[in-house]
Amino acid sequence: MTLLVHDVTLTYPDGESRLTALDAVRLEVPAGTLTAVVGPSGSGKSSLLAVAATLVTPDAGRVVVAGQETTGLTAAEKSALRRERIGIVFQQPNLLASLTAVEQLQVMAHLSGRPARGARGRAMELLDAVGLADKAGKRPHQLSGGQRQRINIARALMNDPAVLLVDEPTSALDHDRGAAVLDLLTTLTRTRATATVLVTHDPAHLNRVDRTATMTDGRLTEPVAAEPAAG
Ligand code: ADP
Ligand code: MG
């Protein structure tokens, strides 16, 4: 199992008491599959991604990433694990204003200490995979919101992550562009063999995902396999 979230409970301080954001949550995501997590705002979806990304340490339970038990790792070890094994896509593409599209991706290789040689080729290959090979020299302000989100996704894949965590990638996009980004995530999950978790509050265009789980008040229902799409 490429991503394993096992009986995770997470609380935040809340005045005199504590708020339970995740309540014994269990999630298993095999390589090459996409699990969507839906649920209302405030139900704990982003908290689940933060725990899976090892950005937040749960009160109880454990997270295993690509066979690596993360409980007990030092901050530096977690940071290295994130750089090398986990791709994270947040709602707003936080691209660097002064860099071109291909440079946004090359920075990732640089940060992980990989040789610069080869990085440009891989960056171009990923831009091609997200349909933006012809935009390699463009800066963020020269691109649409949908194109920026595609670059954000390509950047998260630059270090060949085993796990891809995506938080509400379509919330700033209109329906058609949102559907195109979801199609892209499904395709990339297959071709890159990532264990992908996609958080969304929008149940539209979920017909292509492998499984859907629902978060309600910090509790996650068992993921249910998608009905085969009609046609
Ligand atoms: P979602 O992504 O589904 O909207 P979140 O995981 O962001 O839900 O939040 C779950 C609950 O935890 C909410 O009640 C939210 O207010 C609370 N929460 C989230 N982050 C924090 C934090 N850093 N400190 C305190 N409470 C938080
Ligand atoms: Mg959220």
Coordinates of N, CA and C and ligand atoms in Angstrom, one line a residue:
M1 N 0.9 -1.2 0.0 CA 0.0 0.0 0.0 C 0.9 1.2 0.0
T2 N 0.7 2.1 -1.0 CA 1.6 3.2 -1.1 C 1.4 4.3 -0.1
L3 N 0.1 4.6 0.2 CA -0.2 5.5 1.3 C -1.2 4.8 2.2
L4 N -0.8 4.8 3.5 CA -1.5 4.2 4.6 C -1.7 5.2 5.7
V5 N -3.0 5.5 5.9 CA -3.3 6.4 7.1 C -4.1 5.5 8.0
H6 N -3.5 5.2 9.2 CA -4.1 4.2 10.0 C -4.6 4.8 11.3
D7 N -5.9 4.7 11.5 CA -6.6 5.1 12.8 C -6.1 6.5 13.3
V8 N -6.1 7.5 12.4 CA -5.5 8.8 12.8 C -6.5 9.6 13.5
T9 N -6.1 10.1 14.7 CA -6.9 11.1 15.4 C -6.1 12.4 15.5
L10 N -6.7 13.5 15.2 CA -6.0 14.8 15.3 C -7.0 15.8 16.0
T11 N -6.4 16.5 17.0 CA -7.2 17.5 17.7 C -6.5 18.8 17.6
Y12 N -7.2 19.9 17.6 CA -6.6 21.3 17.7 C -7.1 21.9 19.0
P13 N -6.3 22.8 19.6 CA -6.8 23.5 20.8 C -8.0 24.3 20.4
D14 N -9.0 24.4 21.3 CA -10.2 25.1 21.1 C -10.7 25.7 22.4
G15 N -10.2 26.9 22.7 CA -10.5 27.4 24.0 C -10.0 26.6 25.2
E16 N -10.9 26.2 26.1 CA -10.6 25.4 27.2 C -10.4 23.9 26.8
S17 N -11.1 23.5 25.7 CA -11.1 22.1 25.3 C -10.3 21.9 24.0
R18 N -10.6 20.8 23.3 CA -10.0 20.5 22.1 C -11.0 20.1 21.0
L19 N -10.7 20.6 19.8 CA -11.7 20.2 18.7 C -11.1 19.0 18.0
T20 N -11.9 18.0 17.8 CA -11.5 16.8 17.1 C -11.7 17.0 15.6
A21 N -10.5 17.2 14.8 CA -10.6 17.4 13.4 C -10.6 16.1 12.6
L22 N -9.9 15.1 13.2 CA -9.9 13.8 12.5 C -10.2 12.8 13.6
D23 N -11.1 11.9 13.4 CA -11.6 10.9 14.4 C -11.4 9.5 13.9
A24 N -10.3 8.9 14.3 CA -10.0 7.5 13.9 C -10.1 7.3 12.4
V25 N -9.5 8.1 11.7 CA -9.6 8.0 10.2 C -8.6 7.0 9.6
R26 N -9.1 6.2 8.7 CA -8.4 5.1 8.1 C -8.5 5.3 6.6
L27 N -7.4 5.2 5.9 CA -7.4 5.4 4.4 C -6.2 4.7 3.8
E28 N -6.5 3.9 2.8 CA -5.4 3.1 2.1 C -5.5 3.4 0.6
V29 N -4.4 3.9 0.1 CA -4.4 4.2 -1.4 C -3.3 3.5 -2.1
P30 N -3.7 2.5 -3.0 CA -2.7 1.8 -3.7 C -2.1 2.7 -4.8
A31 N -0.9 2.4 -5.3 CA -0.2 3.1 -6.4 C -1.1 3.0 -7.6
G32 N -1.2 4.1 -8.4 CA -1.9 4.1 -9.6 C -3.4 4.3 -9.5
T33 N -3.8 4.7 -8.3 CA -5.3 4.9 -8.1 C -5.5 6.2 -7.5
L34 N -6.7 6.8 -7.7 CA -7.1 8.1 -7.2 C -8.3 7.9 -6.3
T35 N -8.2 8.4 -5.1 CA -9.3 8.4 -4.1 C -9.7 9.8 -3.9
A36 N -11.0 10.1 -4.1 CA -11.5 11.5 -3.9 C -12.1 11.5 -2.4
V37 N -11.8 12.6 -1.7 CA -12.4 12.8 -0.4 C -13.3 14.0 -0.5
V38 N -14.6 13.8 -0.3 CA -15.6 14.9 -0.4 C -16.1 15.1 1.0
G39 N -16.8 16.2 1.1 CA -17.4 16.5 2.4 C -17.5 18.0 2.6
P40 N -18.3 18.5 3.5 CA -18.5 19.9 3.7 C -17.3 20.7 4.2
S41 N -17.3 22.0 4.1 CA -16.3 22.8 4.6 C -16.2 22.6 6.1
G42 N -15.0 22.5 6.6 CA -14.8 22.3 8.0 C -14.9 20.9 8.5
S43 N -15.0 19.9 7.6 CA -15.2 18.5 8.0 C -13.9 17.8 8.3
G44 N -12.8 18.4 7.9 CA -11.5 17.8 8.2 C -10.7 17.3 7.0
K45 N -11.1 17.7 5.8 CA -10.4 17.2 4.6 C -9.0 17.7 4.5
S46 N -8.8 19.0 4.7 CA -7.4 19.6 4.6 C -6.6 19.0 5.7
S47 N -7.2 18.8 6.9 CA -6.4 18.2 8.0 C -5.9 16.8 7.6
L48 N -6.7 16.1 6.9 CA -6.3 14.7 6.5 C -5.1 14.8 5.6
L49 N -5.2 15.8 4.6 CA -4.0 15.9 3.7 C -2.8 16.4 4.5
A50 N -2.9 17.3 5.4 CA -1.8 17.8 6.2 C -1.1 16.6 7.0
V51 N -1.9 15.7 7.5 CA -1.4 14.6 8.2 C -0.7 13.6 7.3
A52 N -1.4 13.3 6.1 CA -0.8 12.4 5.1 C 0.5 13.0 4.6
A53 N 0.6 14.3 4.5 CA 1.8 14.9 4.0 C 2.9 15.0 5.0
T54 N 2.7 14.5 6.2 CA 3.6 14.6 7.4 C 3.9 16.1 7.8
L55 N 3.0 17.0 7.4 CA 3.1 18.4 7.8 C 2.6 18.6 9.2
V56 N 1.6 17.7 9.6 CA 1.0 17.8 11.0 C 1.1 16.4 11.6
T57 N 1.6 16.4 12.8 CA 1.7 15.1 13.5 C 0.4 14.8 14.3
P58 N -0.2 13.6 14.0 CA -1.5 13.3 14.7 C -1.4 13.0 16.2
D59 N -2.5 13.1 16.9 CA -2.5 12.8 18.3 C -2.3 11.3 18.5
A60 N -2.9 10.5 17.6 CA -2.8 9.1 17.6 C -2.9 8.5 16.2
G61 N -2.5 7.3 16.0 CA -2.5 6.7 14.7 C -1.2 6.9 14.0
R62 N -1.1 6.4 12.8 CA 0.2 6.5 12.0 C 0.0 6.6 10.5
V63 N 1.0 7.1 9.9 CA 1.0 7.3 8.5 C 2.2 6.6 7.9
V64 N 2.0 5.8 6.8 CA 3.1 5.1 6.1 C 3.1 5.6 4.7
V65 N 4.2 6.1 4.2 CA 4.4 6.6 2.9 C 5.4 5.8 2.1
A66 N 4.9 5.1 1.1 CA 5.8 4.3 0.2 C 6.7 3.4 1.1
G67 N 6.0 2.7 2.1 CA 6.7 1.7 2.9 C 7.4 2.3 4.1
Q68 N 7.5 3.6 4.1 CA 8.3 4.3 5.2 C 7.3 4.7 6.3
E69 N 7.5 4.1 7.5 CA 6.8 4.5 8.7 C 7.2 5.9 9.1
T70 N 6.3 6.8 9.2 CA 6.7 8.2 9.5 C 6.7 8.5 11.0
T71 N 6.0 7.7 11.8 CA 6.0 8.0 13.2 C 7.5 7.9 13.7
G72 N 7.9 8.9 14.4 CA 9.2 8.9 15.0 C 10.3 9.5 14.2
L73 N 10.0 9.9 12.9 CA 11.0 10.5 12.1 C 11.2 11.9 12.7
T74 N 12.5 12.4 12.5 CA 12.8 13.8 12.9 C 12.2 14.7 11.8
A75 N 12.1 16.0 12.2 CA 11.6 17.0 11.3 C 12.4 17.0 10.0
A76 N 13.7 16.9 10.1 CA 14.6 16.8 8.9 C 14.3 15.6 8.0
E77 N 14.0 14.5 8.7 CA 13.7 13.3 7.9 C 12.4 13.4 7.2
K78 N 11.4 14.0 7.9 CA 10.1 14.2 7.3 C 10.2 15.1 6.1
S79 N 11.0 16.2 6.3 CA 11.1 17.1 5.2 C 11.8 16.5 4.0
A80 N 12.7 15.6 4.2 CA 13.4 14.9 3.1 C 12.4 13.9 2.4
L81 N 11.6 13.2 3.3 CA 10.5 12.3 2.7 C 9.5 13.1 1.9
R82 N 9.1 14.3 2.3 CA 8.2 15.1 1.5 C 8.8 15.5 0.2
R83 N 10.1 15.9 0.2 CA 10.7 16.4 -1.0 C 10.8 15.3 -2.0
E84 N 11.1 14.0 -1.5 CA 11.4 13.0 -2.4 C 10.3 12.1 -2.8
R85 N 9.3 11.9 -1.9 CA 8.2 11.0 -2.1 C 6.8 11.5 -2.2
I86 N 6.6 12.8 -1.8 CA 5.3 13.3 -1.8 C 5.1 14.6 -2.6
G87 N 4.1 14.6 -3.5 CA 3.8 15.8 -4.3 C 2.6 16.4 -3.7
I88 N 2.6 17.7 -3.5 CA 1.5 18.4 -2.8 C 1.0 19.5 -3.7
V89 N -0.3 19.6 -4.0 CA -0.9 20.6 -4.8 C -2.0 21.3 -3.9
F90 N -1.7 22.6 -3.6 CA -2.7 23.3 -2.9 C -3.7 24.1 -3.8
Q91 N -4.7 24.6 -3.2 CA -5.8 25.3 -3.9 C -5.3 26.4 -4.8
Q92 N -4.5 27.2 -4.3 CA -3.9 28.4 -5.0 C -2.5 28.0 -5.5
P93 N -2.3 28.0 -6.9 CA -1.0 27.7 -7.4 C 0.0 28.8 -6.9
N94 N 0.8 28.5 -6.0 CA 1.8 29.6 -5.5 C 3.0 29.5 -6.3
L95 N 2.9 30.0 -7.6 CA 4.0 30.0 -8.5 C 4.8 31.3 -8.2
L96 N 6.1 31.2 -8.6 CA 7.0 32.4 -8.4 C 6.8 33.3 -9.6
A97 N 6.5 34.6 -9.3 CA 6.1 35.5 -10.3 C 7.2 35.7 -11.4
S98 N 8.5 35.6 -11.0 CA 9.6 36.0 -11.9 C 10.0 34.8 -12.7
L99 N 9.5 33.6 -12.5 CA 10.1 32.5 -13.2 C 9.1 32.0 -14.3
T100 N 9.7 31.5 -15.4 CA 9.0 30.9 -16.5 C 8.4 29.6 -16.0
A101 N 7.5 29.1 -16.8 CA 6.8 27.8 -16.5 C 7.9 26.7 -16.3
V102 N 8.8 26.6 -17.2 CA 9.8 25.5 -17.1 C 10.7 25.7 -15.9
E103 N 11.0 26.9 -15.6 CA 11.8 27.2 -14.4 C 11.1 26.9 -13.1
Q104 N 9.8 27.0 -13.1 CA 9.0 26.7 -11.8 C 9.3 25.2 -11.5
L105 N 9.4 24.4 -12.5 CA 9.6 23.0 -12.3 C 11.1 22.7 -12.0
Q106 N 11.9 23.3 -12.7 CA 13.4 23.1 -12.5 C 13.8 23.4 -11.1
V107 N 13.1 24.4 -10.5 CA 13.5 24.8 -9.1 C 13.3 23.6 -8.2
M108 N 12.3 22.8 -8.4 CA 12.0 21.6 -7.6 C 13.2 20.6 -7.6
A109 N 13.8 20.4 -8.7 CA 14.9 19.5 -8.8 C 16.1 20.1 -8.1
H110 N 16.2 21.4 -8.2 CA 17.3 22.1 -7.5 C 17.2 22.0 -6.0
L111 N 16.0 22.2 -5.5 CA 15.7 22.1 -4.0 C 16.0 20.8 -3.5
S112 N 15.8 19.7 -4.3 CA 16.0 18.4 -3.8 C 17.4 17.9 -4.0
G113 N 18.3 18.8 -4.5 CA 19.7 18.5 -4.7 C 20.0 17.6 -5.9
R114 N 19.0 17.5 -6.8 CA 19.3 16.6 -7.9 C 20.1 17.4 -9.0
P115 N 20.8 16.6 -9.8 CA 21.7 17.3 -10.8 C 20.8 18.2 -11.7
A116 N 21.3 19.4 -12.0 CA 20.6 20.3 -12.9 C 20.5 19.7 -14.3
R117 N 21.5 18.9 -14.6 CA 21.5 18.3 -16.0 C 20.4 17.3 -16.0
G118 N 19.5 17.3 -16.9 CA 18.4 16.3 -17.0 C 17.1 17.0 -16.4
A119 N 17.3 18.0 -15.5 CA 16.1 18.6 -14.9 C 15.3 19.3 -16.0
R120 N 15.9 20.0 -16.9 CA 15.2 20.7 -17.9 C 14.4 19.8 -18.8
G121 N 15.0 18.7 -19.2 CA 14.4 17.7 -20.0 C 13.1 17.1 -19.3
R122 N 13.3 16.8 -18.0 CA 12.1 16.3 -17.3 C 11.0 17.3 -17.1
A123 N 11.4 18.5 -16.9 CA 10.5 19.6 -16.8 C 9.7 19.8 -18.1
M124 N 10.4 19.7 -19.2 CA 9.7 19.9 -20.5 C 8.8 18.7 -20.7
E125 N 9.2 17.5 -20.3 CA 8.4 16.3 -20.5 C 7.1 16.4 -19.7
L126 N 7.2 16.9 -18.5 CA 6.0 17.1 -17.6 C 5.1 18.2 -18.1
L127 N 5.7 19.3 -18.6 CA 4.8 20.4 -19.2 C 4.1 19.8 -20.4
D128 N 4.7 18.9 -21.2 CA 4.0 18.3 -22.3 C 2.9 17.4 -21.8
A129 N 3.1 16.7 -20.7 CA 2.1 15.8 -20.1 C 0.9 16.6 -19.6
V130 N 1.1 17.8 -19.2 CA -0.1 18.6 -18.8 C -0.6 19.5 -19.9
G131 N -0.1 19.3 -21.1 CA -0.6 20.0 -22.3 C -0.1 21.5 -22.4
L132 N 1.1 21.8 -21.8 CA 1.6 23.1 -21.8 C 3.0 23.3 -22.3
A133 N 3.4 22.3 -23.2 CA 4.8 22.4 -23.7 C 5.0 23.7 -24.4
D134 N 4.0 24.3 -25.1 CA 4.2 25.5 -25.8 C 4.2 26.7 -24.9
K135 N 4.0 26.6 -23.6 CA 4.0 27.7 -22.7 C 5.2 27.7 -21.8
A136 N 6.2 26.9 -22.1 CA 7.4 26.8 -21.3 C 8.1 28.1 -20.9
G137 N 8.0 29.0 -21.8 CA 8.7 30.3 -21.6 C 7.9 31.4 -21.0
K138 N 6.6 31.1 -20.7 CA 5.7 32.1 -20.1 C 5.8 32.2 -18.6
R139 N 5.6 33.4 -18.1 CA 5.6 33.7 -16.7 C 4.1 33.6 -16.2
P140 N 3.9 33.4 -14.9 CA 2.5 33.2 -14.4 C 1.5 34.2 -14.9
H141 N 1.8 35.5 -15.0 CA 0.8 36.5 -15.3 C 0.4 36.4 -16.8
Q142 N 1.2 35.6 -17.6 CA 0.9 35.4 -19.0 C 0.0 34.2 -19.2
L143 N -0.4 33.5 -18.1 CA -1.1 32.3 -18.2 C -2.5 32.4 -17.5
S144 N -3.4 31.6 -17.9 CA -4.8 31.6 -17.3 C -4.7 30.8 -16.0
G145 N -5.8 31.0 -15.2 CA -5.9 30.3 -13.9 C -5.8 28.8 -14.1
G146 N -6.4 28.2 -15.1 CA -6.4 26.8 -15.4 C -5.0 26.4 -15.8
Q147 N -4.3 27.2 -16.6 CA -2.9 26.8 -17.0 C -2.0 26.9 -15.8
R148 N -2.2 27.9 -14.9 CA -1.3 28.0 -13.7 C -1.5 26.7 -12.8
Q149 N -2.8 26.3 -12.7 CA -3.0 25.1 -11.9 C -2.4 23.8 -12.5
R150 N -2.3 23.8 -13.8 CA -1.7 22.6 -14.5 C -0.2 22.7 -14.2
I151 N 0.4 23.8 -14.2 CA 1.8 24.0 -13.9 C 2.1 23.6 -12.4
N152 N 1.2 24.0 -11.6 CA 1.3 23.6 -10.2 C 1.3 22.0 -10.0
I153 N 0.4 21.4 -10.8 CA 0.4 19.9 -10.8 C 1.6 19.3 -11.3
A154 N 2.1 19.8 -12.5 CA 3.3 19.3 -13.1 C 4.5 19.5 -12.1
R155 N 4.5 20.6 -11.4 CA 5.6 20.9 -10.5 C 5.6 19.9 -9.3
A156 N 4.4 19.5 -8.9 CA 4.3 18.5 -7.8 C 4.9 17.1 -8.2
L157 N 4.9 16.9 -9.5 CA 5.4 15.6 -10.0 C 6.8 15.6 -10.4
M158 N 7.5 16.7 -10.3 CA 8.9 16.8 -10.7 C 9.8 15.8 -10.1
N159 N 9.6 15.5 -8.8 CA 10.5 14.6 -8.2 C 10.0 13.1 -8.1
D160 N 9.1 12.8 -9.1 CA 8.5 11.5 -9.2 C 7.9 11.0 -7.9
P161 N 7.0 11.7 -7.3 CA 6.5 11.3 -6.0 C 5.7 10.0 -6.0
A162 N 5.7 9.2 -4.9 CA 4.9 8.0 -4.8 C 3.5 8.4 -4.5
V163 N 3.4 9.5 -3.7 CA 2.1 9.9 -3.2 C 1.8 11.3 -3.7
L164 N 0.6 11.6 -4.2 CA 0.2 12.9 -4.7 C -1.0 13.4 -3.9
L165 N -0.9 14.5 -3.3 CA -2.0 15.0 -2.4 C -2.5 16.3 -3.0
V166 N -3.7 16.4 -3.3 CA -4.3 17.6 -4.0 C -5.5 18.1 -3.3
D167 N -5.4 19.4 -2.9 CA -6.5 20.0 -2.1 C -7.3 21.0 -3.0
E168 N -8.5 20.6 -3.3 CA -9.5 21.5 -4.0 C -8.8 22.2 -5.2
P169 N -8.3 21.5 -6.2 CA -7.6 22.2 -7.2 C -8.5 22.9 -8.2
T170 N -9.8 22.6 -8.2 CA -10.6 23.2 -9.2 C -11.5 24.3 -8.6
S171 N -11.3 24.7 -7.4 CA -12.3 25.6 -6.7 C -12.2 27.0 -7.4
A172 N -11.0 27.4 -8.0 CA -10.9 28.7 -8.6 C -11.2 28.6 -10.1
L173 N -11.7 27.5 -10.6 CA -11.9 27.3 -12.0 C -13.3 27.1 -12.4
D174 N -13.7 27.4 -13.6 CA -15.1 27.2 -14.1 C -15.3 25.7 -14.3
H175 N -16.5 25.3 -14.6 CA -16.9 23.9 -14.7 C -16.0 23.1 -15.7
D176 N -15.9 23.7 -16.9 CA -15.1 22.9 -18.0 C -13.6 22.8 -17.6
R177 N -13.1 23.9 -17.1 CA -11.6 23.9 -16.8 C -11.4 22.9 -15.6
G178 N -12.4 22.9 -14.6 CA -12.3 22.0 -13.5 C -12.3 20.6 -13.9
A179 N -13.2 20.3 -14.9 CA -13.3 18.9 -15.4 C -12.0 18.5 -16.1
A180 N -11.4 19.4 -16.8 CA -10.2 19.1 -17.5 C -9.1 18.8 -16.5
V181 N -9.0 19.6 -15.4 CA -8.0 19.3 -14.4 C -8.2 18.0 -13.8
L182 N -9.4 17.6 -13.5 CA -9.7 16.3 -12.9 C -9.3 15.2 -13.8
D183 N -9.6 15.3 -15.1 CA -9.2 14.3 -16.1 C -7.7 14.2 -16.1
L184 N -7.0 15.3 -16.1 CA -5.6 15.3 -16.1 C -5.1 14.6 -14.9
L185 N -5.6 14.8 -13.7 CA -5.2 14.2 -12.5 C -5.4 12.7 -12.6
T186 N -6.5 12.3 -13.2 CA -6.8 10.8 -13.3 C -5.7 10.2 -14.2
T187 N -5.4 10.9 -15.3 CA -4.5 10.3 -16.3 C -3.1 10.2 -15.7
L188 N -2.7 11.3 -15.0 CA -1.3 11.3 -14.4 C -1.2 10.3 -13.3
T189 N -2.3 10.0 -12.6 CA -2.3 9.0 -11.5 C -1.9 7.6 -12.1
R190 N -2.5 7.4 -13.3 CA -2.2 6.1 -14.0 C -0.8 6.1 -14.6
T191 N -0.5 7.1 -15.3 CA 0.8 7.0 -16.0 C 2.0 7.2 -15.1
R192 N 1.9 7.9 -14.0 CA 3.0 8.1 -13.0 C 2.9 7.2 -11.9
A193 N 1.8 6.3 -11.8 CA 1.6 5.3 -10.8 C 1.6 5.9 -9.4
T194 N 1.0 7.1 -9.2 CA 1.0 7.8 -7.9 C -0.2 7.2 -7.1
A195 N -0.1 7.2 -5.8 CA -1.2 7.0 -4.9 C -1.8 8.4 -4.7
T196 N -2.9 8.7 -5.3 CA -3.4 10.1 -5.3 C -4.6 10.3 -4.4
V197 N -4.6 11.3 -3.6 CA -5.8 11.7 -2.8 C -6.2 13.1 -3.3
L198 N -7.4 13.2 -3.7 CA -8.0 14.5 -4.2 C -9.1 14.9 -3.3
V199 N -8.9 16.1 -2.7 CA -9.9 16.6 -1.8 C -10.7 17.6 -2.6
T200 N -12.0 17.5 -2.5 CA -12.9 18.5 -3.2 C -14.2 18.6 -2.4
H201 N -14.8 19.8 -2.4 CA -16.1 19.9 -1.8 C -17.2 19.9 -2.9
D202 N -16.7 19.7 -4.2 CA -17.5 19.7 -5.3 C -17.7 18.3 -5.9
P203 N -18.8 17.6 -5.7 CA -19.0 16.3 -6.1 C -19.1 16.1 -7.6
A204 N -19.1 17.2 -8.4 CA -19.2 17.1 -9.8 C -17.9 16.5 -10.4
H205 N -18.0 16.0 -11.6 CA -17.0 15.3 -12.3 C -16.1 14.3 -11.5
L206 N -16.8 13.5 -10.6 CA -16.1 12.5 -9.9 C -16.2 11.1 -10.5
N207 N -16.8 11.1 -11.7 CA -17.1 9.8 -12.3 C -15.9 9.0 -12.8
R208 N -14.7 9.7 -12.9 CA -13.5 9.0 -13.3 C -12.6 8.6 -12.2
V209 N -12.9 9.0 -11.0 CA -12.0 8.6 -9.9 C -12.2 7.1 -9.5
D210 N -11.3 6.5 -8.8 CA -11.4 5.1 -8.5 C -12.3 4.9 -7.3
R211 N -12.2 5.7 -6.3 CA -13.0 5.6 -5.1 C -13.3 6.9 -4.5
T212 N -14.4 7.0 -3.9 CA -14.8 8.2 -3.2 C -15.1 7.9 -1.7
A213 N -14.5 8.7 -0.8 CA -14.8 8.6 0.6 C -15.4 10.0 1.0
T214 N -16.3 9.9 2.0 CA -16.9 11.1 2.5 C -16.5 11.5 3.9
M215 N -16.1 12.7 4.1 CA -15.7 13.2 5.4 C -16.8 13.9 6.1
T216 N -17.2 13.5 7.3 CA -18.3 14.2 8.0 C -17.8 14.4 9.4
D217 N -17.7 15.6 9.9 CA -17.2 15.9 11.3 C -16.0 15.1 11.7
G218 N -15.0 15.0 10.8 CA -13.8 14.3 11.1 C -13.8 12.8 11.0
R219 N -14.9 12.3 10.6 CA -15.0 10.8 10.4 C -15.1 10.5 8.9
L220 N -14.3 9.6 8.5 CA -14.2 9.2 7.0 C -15.0 7.9 6.8
T221 N -15.9 7.9 5.9 CA -16.6 6.7 5.5 C -15.6 5.8 4.7
E222 N -15.9 4.5 4.6 CA -15.1 3.7 3.8 C -15.1 4.1 2.4
P223 N -14.0 4.2 1.7 CA -14.0 4.6 0.3 C -14.9 3.6 -0.5
V224 N -15.7 4.1 -1.4 CA -16.6 3.2 -2.2 C -16.1 3.3 -3.7
A225 N -16.0 2.2 -4.3 CA -15.5 2.2 -5.7 C -16.6 2.9 -6.6
A226 N -16.1 3.7 -7.5 CA -17.0 4.4 -8.4 C -17.8 3.5 -9.3
E227 N -19.0 3.9 -9.6 CA -19.8 3.2 -10.6 C -19.1 3.4 -12.0
P228 N -19.1 2.4 -12.8 CA -18.5 2.6 -14.1 C -19.3 3.7 -14.8
A229 N -18.6 4.6 -15.5 CA -19.3 5.7 -16.1 C -20.1 5.2 -17.3
A230 N -21.3 5.8 -17.5 CA -22.2 5.3 -18.5 C -21.5 5.6 -19.9
G231 N -21.7 4.7 -20.9 CA -21.2 5.0 -22.2 C -19.9 4.5 -22.3
Ligands
ADP1 P1 -11.9 21.2 5.5 O1 -10.7 21.2 4.7 O2 -12.8 20.0 5.3 O3 -12.7 22.5 5.3 P2 -10.2 21.5 7.8 O4 -9.4 20.3 7.9 O5 -9.6 22.7 7.3 O6 -11.6 21.2 7.1 O7 -10.8 21.9 9.3 C1 -11.4 20.9 10.1 C2 -11.7 21.5 11.5 O8 -10.5 21.9 12.1 C3 -12.5 22.8 11.3 O9 -13.4 22.9 12.4 C4 -11.4 23.9 11.4 O10 -11.9 25.1 11.9 C5 -10.4 23.3 12.4 N1 -9.0 23.7 12.1 C6 -8.3 23.5 11.0 N2 -7.1 23.9 11.1 C7 -7.0 24.4 12.4 C8 -5.9 25.0 13.1 N3 -4.7 25.1 12.6 N4 -6.1 25.3 14.4 C9 -7.3 25.1 14.9 N5 -8.4 24.6 14.3 C10 -8.2 24.2 13.0
MG2 MG -9.9 22.5 3.2

